[in-house]
XYZ file of C-alpha atoms in Angstrom:
480
model
C 46.984 -81.658 -73.427
C 49.265 -83.552 -75.813
C 50.579 -80.283 -77.271
C 52.506 -79.296 -74.124
C 56.132 -78.806 -75.230
C 59.237 -79.941 -73.437
C 59.996 -77.458 -70.685
C 62.284 -74.519 -71.251
C 64.672 -73.553 -68.496
C 63.263 -70.924 -66.142
C 65.720 -68.529 -64.503
C 66.562 -69.683 -60.979
C 65.693 -66.265 -59.543
C 62.164 -66.486 -60.972
C 61.673 -69.989 -59.586
C 63.020 -69.051 -56.170
C 60.881 -65.919 -55.898
C 57.661 -67.693 -56.817
C 58.327 -70.530 -54.391
C 59.305 -68.224 -51.535
C 56.281 -65.983 -52.090
C 53.943 -68.965 -52.039
C 55.568 -70.349 -48.900
C 55.180 -66.996 -47.159
C 51.544 -66.790 -48.264
C 50.812 -70.226 -46.818
C 52.761 -69.570 -43.631
C 50.869 -66.329 -43.026
C 47.593 -68.158 -43.564
C 48.684 -70.899 -41.162
C 49.612 -68.381 -38.465
C 46.260 -66.636 -38.903
C 44.381 -69.942 -38.545
C 46.798 -72.423 -36.925
C 44.213 -75.001 -35.899
C 41.502 -75.808 -38.468
C 38.532 -77.425 -36.767
C 37.106 -80.834 -37.609
C 34.569 -79.536 -40.111
C 37.151 -77.484 -42.027
C 39.447 -80.482 -42.318
C 36.615 -82.711 -43.483
C 35.654 -80.094 -46.074
C 39.219 -79.984 -47.396
C 39.306 -83.773 -47.658
C 35.990 -83.909 -49.486
C 37.278 -81.354 -51.976
C 40.082 -83.745 -52.873
C 37.476 -86.369 -53.764
C 35.353 -83.850 -55.641
C 38.319 -82.662 -57.669
C 39.146 -86.207 -58.793
C 35.532 -86.983 -59.683
C 34.996 -83.700 -61.536
C 38.142 -84.123 -63.655
C 38.287 -87.893 -63.908
C 38.398 -88.156 -67.704
C 40.879 -85.286 -68.120
C 43.182 -86.808 -65.499
C 43.028 -90.231 -67.153
C 43.916 -88.667 -70.516
C 46.725 -86.546 -69.050
C 48.412 -89.458 -67.276
C 48.152 -91.672 -70.352
C 49.617 -88.913 -72.527
C 52.490 -88.409 -70.071
C 53.269 -92.124 -70.237
C 52.720 -92.540 -73.964
C 50.154 -95.184 -73.040
C 48.874 -95.897 -69.553
C 46.118 -98.426 -69.049
C 42.925 -96.605 -68.093
C 41.958 -99.462 -65.781
C 45.313 -99.358 -63.998
C 44.889 -95.642 -63.304
C 41.354 -96.078 -61.975
C 42.294 -99.069 -59.801
C 45.688 -97.982 -58.495
C 45.160 -94.228 -58.237
C 41.527 -93.080 -58.105
C 40.103 -95.863 -55.968
C 42.909 -95.775 -53.417
C 42.624 -92.010 -52.901
C 38.818 -91.831 -52.778
C 38.622 -94.735 -50.335
C 41.518 -93.342 -48.283
C 39.749 -90.003 -47.894
C 36.627 -91.787 -46.645
C 38.751 -93.629 -44.082
C 40.357 -90.400 -42.858
C 37.027 -88.587 -42.562
C 35.456 -91.438 -40.591
C 38.333 -91.533 -38.076
C 39.350 -87.875 -37.931
C 37.391 -86.899 -34.802
C 39.143 -89.648 -32.840
C 42.566 -88.754 -34.276
C 42.185 -85.086 -33.315
C 41.054 -85.771 -29.758
C 43.651 -84.822 -27.097
C 45.117 -87.890 -25.407
C 45.097 -88.258 -21.635
C 48.449 -89.293 -20.164
C 49.241 -90.465 -16.637
C 50.751 -88.253 -13.924
C 53.288 -89.063 -11.182
C 51.044 -88.662 -8.161
C 53.926 -88.451 -5.669
C 54.995 -85.058 -7.001
C 52.118 -83.858 -9.157
C 48.949 -84.810 -7.287
C 45.994 -82.951 -8.772
C 47.804 -82.068 -12.010
C 46.996 -83.541 -15.433
C 48.742 -84.350 -18.718
C 47.487 -84.142 -22.283
C 49.062 -84.777 -25.669
C 47.492 -82.466 -28.215
C 48.017 -83.153 -31.953
C 48.476 -79.839 -33.750
C 49.269 -78.989 -37.394
C 52.966 -78.491 -38.114
C 52.264 -75.740 -40.674
C 53.314 -75.910 -44.340
C 54.210 -79.258 -45.916
C 56.363 -79.563 -49.018
C 55.399 -82.565 -51.136
C 57.642 -83.863 -53.948
C 55.684 -86.303 -56.124
C 57.062 -88.930 -58.542
C 55.647 -89.779 -61.959
C 54.777 -93.462 -61.570
C 51.564 -93.013 -59.543
C 51.194 -89.239 -59.554
C 47.597 -89.075 -58.324
C 47.796 -91.787 -55.663
C 51.081 -90.520 -54.261
C 50.155 -86.837 -54.516
C 46.609 -87.005 -53.174
C 47.513 -89.712 -50.658
C 50.055 -87.347 -49.111
C 47.544 -84.493 -49.258
C 44.994 -86.639 -47.436
C 47.384 -87.117 -44.509
C 48.531 -83.489 -44.506
C 45.008 -82.013 -44.714
C 43.675 -84.416 -42.081
C 46.365 -83.039 -39.771
C 45.264 -79.459 -40.606
C 48.212 -78.322 -42.728
C 48.771 -76.371 -45.937
C 50.684 -77.850 -48.865
C 52.976 -76.952 -51.723
C 53.324 -79.772 -54.265
C 56.121 -80.194 -56.814
C 55.190 -82.544 -59.650
C 57.611 -84.614 -61.731
C 59.127 -83.531 -65.032
C 57.529 -86.704 -66.457
C 54.035 -85.596 -65.385
C 53.882 -82.327 -67.276
C 50.388 -82.693 -68.744
C 48.950 -83.759 -65.416
C 50.839 -80.964 -63.649
C 49.382 -78.398 -66.017
C 45.896 -79.741 -65.386
C 46.361 -79.541 -61.612
C 47.798 -76.029 -61.819
C 44.899 -74.854 -63.985
C 42.010 -76.501 -62.138
C 43.013 -76.678 -58.452
C 42.429 -72.940 -57.698
C 38.694 -73.469 -58.205
C 38.767 -75.860 -55.224
C 41.568 -74.591 -52.977
C 43.018 -71.099 -52.512
C 46.734 -70.756 -53.116
C 47.327 -70.233 -49.394
C 45.974 -73.767 -48.821
C 47.302 -75.745 -51.811
C 49.664 -74.837 -54.655
C 51.029 -77.042 -57.447
C 54.306 -76.519 -59.286
C 55.508 -77.958 -62.576
C 59.123 -78.986 -63.150
C 60.383 -76.360 -65.612
C 64.061 -76.821 -64.862
C 65.654 -76.443 -61.432
C 62.352 -76.288 -59.536
C 63.063 -79.424 -57.498
C 66.397 -78.114 -56.220
C 64.943 -74.793 -55.112
C 61.851 -76.485 -53.687
C 63.992 -78.710 -51.441
C 65.810 -75.667 -50.056
C 62.644 -74.016 -48.724
C 62.096 -73.821 -44.974
C 59.081 -76.092 -44.837
C 57.758 -77.551 -41.611
C 57.946 -81.038 -43.132
C 58.934 -82.523 -46.495
C 57.416 -85.665 -47.983
C 59.463 -87.102 -50.846
C 58.827 -90.193 -52.934
C 61.419 -91.217 -55.494
C 64.877 -92.649 -55.991
C 67.439 -93.075 -53.243
C 69.886 -90.788 -55.047
C 67.414 -87.912 -55.222
C 66.192 -88.667 -51.704
C 69.694 -88.132 -50.350
C 69.865 -84.765 -52.109
C 66.469 -83.727 -50.714
C 67.492 -84.740 -47.190
C 70.775 -82.849 -47.471
C 68.973 -79.682 -48.601
C 66.350 -80.039 -45.859
C 69.012 -80.495 -43.188
C 70.145 -76.890 -43.713
C 66.767 -75.780 -42.375
C 66.493 -78.601 -39.813
C 63.370 -79.602 -41.701
C 62.093 -83.109 -40.899
C 61.652 -85.404 -43.895
C 59.645 -88.472 -44.758
C 61.443 -90.340 -47.529
C 59.665 -93.059 -49.486
C 62.350 -94.641 -51.647
C 62.643 -97.840 -53.656
C 64.992 -100.787 -53.717
C 65.096 -104.406 -54.730
C 62.047 -105.910 -53.006
C 62.259 -109.731 -53.037
C 59.518 -112.317 -53.330
C 60.121 -115.779 -51.903
C 58.040 -118.747 -53.053
C 58.375 -121.491 -50.457
C 58.130 -125.129 -51.458
C 54.786 -125.727 -49.745
C 52.885 -122.924 -51.494
C 50.831 -123.704 -54.667
C 53.027 -122.595 -57.565
C 50.137 -121.689 -59.876
C 48.658 -119.298 -57.328
C 52.024 -117.707 -56.478
C 52.916 -117.200 -60.138
C 49.555 -115.621 -60.980
C 49.790 -113.202 -58.076
C 53.437 -112.236 -58.565
C 53.125 -111.655 -62.310
C 49.979 -109.534 -61.934
C 51.692 -106.755 -60.012
C 55.120 -107.307 -61.564
C 53.808 -106.351 -65.015
C 51.145 -103.940 -63.754
C 52.162 -100.435 -64.871
C 54.955 -102.186 -66.791
C 56.701 -102.927 -63.503
C 57.092 -99.249 -62.658
C 56.096 -99.657 -59.010
C 58.526 -99.050 -56.167
C 56.905 -101.793 -54.067
C 56.561 -104.486 -56.727
C 58.655 -107.649 -56.584
C 62.009 -106.745 -58.102
C 63.013 -110.443 -58.270
C 61.725 -113.780 -57.027
C 63.370 -116.715 -55.279
C 61.922 -120.038 -56.472
C 62.845 -123.586 -55.338
C 65.405 -124.887 -57.801
C 63.319 -127.886 -58.861
C 60.308 -125.637 -59.633
C 61.933 -122.954 -61.783
C 60.970 -124.509 -65.123
C 57.367 -124.947 -63.990
C 57.270 -121.363 -62.700
C 58.414 -120.105 -66.110
C 55.820 -122.137 -68.014
C 52.978 -120.988 -65.761
C 54.150 -117.395 -66.140
C 54.273 -117.720 -69.922
C 50.681 -118.995 -70.097
C 49.381 -116.524 -67.557
C 50.974 -113.346 -68.888
C 50.316 -114.059 -72.578
C 46.634 -114.525 -71.740
C 46.569 -111.149 -70.013
C 48.508 -109.306 -72.717
C 48.052 -111.083 -76.093
C 50.475 -108.684 -77.793
C 52.813 -105.824 -77.027
C 50.392 -103.251 -78.421
C 47.621 -104.250 -75.994
C 46.003 -101.090 -74.554
C 46.103 -102.808 -71.168
C 49.898 -102.866 -71.196
C 51.571 -99.625 -70.128
C 54.533 -97.897 -71.755
C 57.838 -97.207 -70.050
C 57.785 -93.580 -68.954
C 60.554 -92.081 -71.125
C 63.354 -92.864 -73.543
C 66.034 -92.816 -70.857
C 64.223 -95.465 -68.795
C 63.452 -97.515 -71.923
C 67.128 -97.526 -72.935
C 68.285 -98.367 -69.410
C 66.031 -101.437 -69.175
C 66.759 -102.759 -72.670
C 70.500 -102.282 -72.162
C 70.280 -104.192 -68.868
C 68.498 -107.047 -70.641
C 71.127 -107.159 -73.375
C 73.960 -107.032 -70.847
C 72.521 -109.963 -68.906
C 72.057 -111.987 -72.097
C 75.584 -111.257 -73.301
C 76.892 -112.541 -69.974
C 75.052 -115.845 -70.196
C 71.550 -115.155 -68.884
C 68.488 -116.616 -70.580
C 65.757 -114.134 -71.521
C 62.268 -115.625 -71.533
C 59.810 -113.403 -73.386
C 56.283 -113.903 -72.034
C 54.315 -112.116 -74.786
C 54.542 -113.059 -78.498
C 55.908 -110.605 -81.043
C 58.768 -108.109 -80.769
C 60.854 -107.927 -77.584
C 60.301 -104.181 -77.418
C 59.218 -101.185 -79.458
C 61.146 -97.927 -79.150
C 58.367 -95.916 -80.831
C 55.799 -96.775 -78.136
C 58.402 -97.385 -75.402
C 56.865 -100.757 -74.629
C 59.000 -103.645 -73.426
C 57.518 -107.134 -73.479
C 57.226 -108.798 -70.064
C 60.322 -110.915 -69.491
C 61.647 -113.466 -67.054
C 65.427 -113.659 -66.750
C 67.199 -116.857 -65.730
C 70.810 -117.238 -64.615
C 71.483 -113.501 -64.511
C 75.010 -112.879 -63.133
C 74.984 -111.644 -59.557
C 76.881 -108.478 -60.490
C 74.890 -107.530 -63.609
C 72.655 -104.450 -63.587
C 69.430 -106.454 -63.315
C 70.691 -107.990 -60.056
C 72.326 -104.893 -58.535
C 70.034 -101.991 -59.458
C 66.293 -101.577 -58.952
C 64.761 -102.700 -62.259
C 61.583 -100.574 -62.321
C 60.385 -102.272 -65.483
C 58.613 -105.403 -66.798
C 61.545 -107.719 -66.121
C 61.579 -110.424 -63.440
C 64.816 -112.231 -62.553
C 64.105 -115.700 -61.159
C 66.699 -116.905 -58.657
C 66.752 -120.607 -57.775
C 67.453 -121.712 -54.203
C 67.826 -124.918 -52.252
C 67.241 -123.697 -48.665
C 65.294 -120.848 -47.082
C 68.314 -119.917 -44.966
C 70.237 -119.316 -48.185
C 67.562 -116.811 -49.282
C 67.418 -115.045 -45.909
C 71.181 -114.588 -45.889
C 71.144 -113.264 -49.460
C 68.457 -110.690 -48.668
C 70.075 -109.581 -45.421
C 73.415 -109.115 -47.166
C 71.970 -106.239 -49.211
C 70.259 -102.939 -48.390
C 66.991 -103.250 -46.505
C 64.174 -103.400 -49.085
C 60.969 -101.387 -49.129
C 58.929 -104.602 -49.116
C 59.243 -108.372 -48.639
C 56.867 -110.973 -50.090
C 57.007 -114.485 -48.580
C 54.638 -117.130 -49.988
C 53.924 -120.034 -47.634
C 51.012 -121.662 -45.816
C 53.321 -122.659 -42.954
C 52.512 -120.139 -40.213
C 55.685 -120.902 -38.249
C 57.821 -120.370 -41.329
C 56.097 -117.069 -42.134
C 56.549 -115.923 -38.522
C 60.239 -116.804 -38.736
C 60.741 -115.043 -42.081
C 58.998 -111.857 -40.939
C 61.256 -111.669 -37.887
C 64.490 -112.535 -39.697
C 64.111 -110.340 -42.787
C 63.763 -106.613 -42.096
C 61.922 -104.523 -44.687
C 59.680 -101.494 -44.898
C 56.515 -103.595 -45.158
C 55.310 -107.137 -45.833
C 52.524 -108.740 -47.808
C 52.169 -112.456 -47.093
C 51.099 -114.688 -50.001
C 50.709 -111.784 -52.420
C 52.589 -108.626 -53.329
C 52.087 -104.843 -53.035
C 48.733 -105.058 -51.240
C 49.997 -103.871 -47.833
C 50.396 -100.433 -49.438
C 46.643 -100.211 -50.021
C 45.613 -100.727 -46.389
C 44.352 -97.454 -44.983
C 44.740 -98.411 -41.338
C 48.410 -99.373 -41.623
C 51.489 -97.149 -41.969
C 53.493 -97.148 -45.188
C 57.219 -96.463 -45.227
C 60.694 -97.828 -45.747
C 63.729 -98.436 -43.590
C 67.403 -97.759 -44.230
C 68.090 -97.378 -47.945
C 64.374 -97.754 -48.704
C 63.373 -94.669 -46.736
C 62.341 -93.283 -43.374
C 59.125 -92.207 -41.729
C 55.532 -93.220 -42.416
C 52.286 -91.947 -43.775
C 48.805 -93.337 -44.655
C 45.995 -93.503 -42.102
C 46.615 -92.546 -38.488
C 50.391 -92.651 -38.897
C 50.066 -90.103 -41.698
C 48.054 -87.862 -39.392
C 50.776 -88.226 -36.753
C 53.604 -87.559 -39.228
C 52.165 -84.159 -40.141
C 51.153 -83.251 -36.599
C 53.165 -82.053 -33.633
C 52.116 -84.217 -30.703
C 52.488 -81.461 -28.116
C 52.784 -82.519 -24.495
C 50.836 -80.123 -22.239
C 51.130 -80.272 -18.441
C 48.348 -78.637 -16.375
C 49.625 -77.778 -12.895
C 47.336 -78.246 -9.879
C 46.461 -75.340 -7.533
C 48.767 -76.865 -4.955
C 52.259 -78.096 -5.959
C 54.491 -80.364 -3.888
C 57.461 -79.010 -5.825
C 57.437 -76.023 -3.471
C 58.996 -78.281 -0.826
C 62.072 -78.548 -3.028
C 62.677 -74.837 -3.344
C 66.011 -73.667 -1.883
C 67.428 -73.114 0.587
C 67.480 -76.879 0.977
C 66.966 -78.183 4.500
C 66.278 -81.419 6.334
C 62.823 -81.867 4.803
C 64.191 -81.604 1.253
C 66.883 -84.156 2.123
C 64.374 -86.619 3.559
C 61.931 -86.036 0.700
C 64.554 -86.705 -1.963
C 65.769 -89.765 -0.057
C 62.164 -91.001 -0.101
C 61.787 -90.377 -3.856
C 65.076 -92.029 -4.802
C 65.323 -94.989 -2.436
């Protein structure tokens, strides 16, 4: 696995032909069997679980090799468990999700008729997967798409090349190509993939790339679900125990070396508690990661990301910020692409750490004196993918949830709303559009078709022209 070379450019014509042929193959298969029954869908979902279990060790090795070092426990917890449990949830609820819904009828005009809303597969879904949680985000999307009865083409990230190769090699033993096909990024694949006339595109990644995907999809009037990132804030209110808040925030902030789109990008802390927050964080994080070379601490994904984060740290320091290193030893190691967990104090408002999503093990701490000050600061920026208020005051939490708009909320912790199978996941504004996970994922990849069943007798016949006195009186009755 580790011997896979950097990709060589593939001619655009070759890429386009392979993608178009696969799309046509899946579309033909969809048209031949447009409505998989309950048992077929359950079988497809179980195969996703079986695939992960059969290739567990190889997948763990591939992801770690793609990262340079990825904690085995982080992959099992954040990727395998979430998918396997999510599939179980979908299977247990799928019969109910698929059932046609009864809708009411206007008895004045349509007595004896009936209405149904029938969820039907949209067809072929294009799925563009990022590198940070490639199994959870790939197979989570597949769970929703397969539950809805669709076929899928998946484009993996250029930073997941070993995993992509594994999926390409092993998936055909579980799914025919007309059901599921994986594609590696060998240069230009993503651009051509976005141009295909899919029935729906699911994209997870940066806002910049998301805009490009949406622009390409608009040519085909293809609907998109965009799961983007942003600067998700945490807010520690004065009444909440600082020890508990610090432990919970730092766990997910430095999990996967901070490379989580929903983690806390920065935290607002009462001004008089900042020093205590820093000391608790120092004790807590150094106990979890005794040194930078701990196997439990994950590498930054590539050299470009490593350089971006270290440059941002240096810029902030040069402009007067204080860098607080939470793990003893070197600040970072270019050879392993590991950056020690940091807290940053007094970072200038216009520095890169404050204006761009960090996506690394760096936590700016922003002091505040009033909650209103924090709410105004958050609302002045783009709407974040998540918001994390910490307080035991129910009225205050209610107020914060209604005043601060975000994609999702976890109260008194961070990230965990994304792991709830019976709740939708998605952003708003700059952090994305649309939802998936659970029932909302089933709905996203279904066409909820309204079907009207006319009765043997129809009162509409009284409104056929030529219009006379009865039609006039009848319409007066309906509109009075």
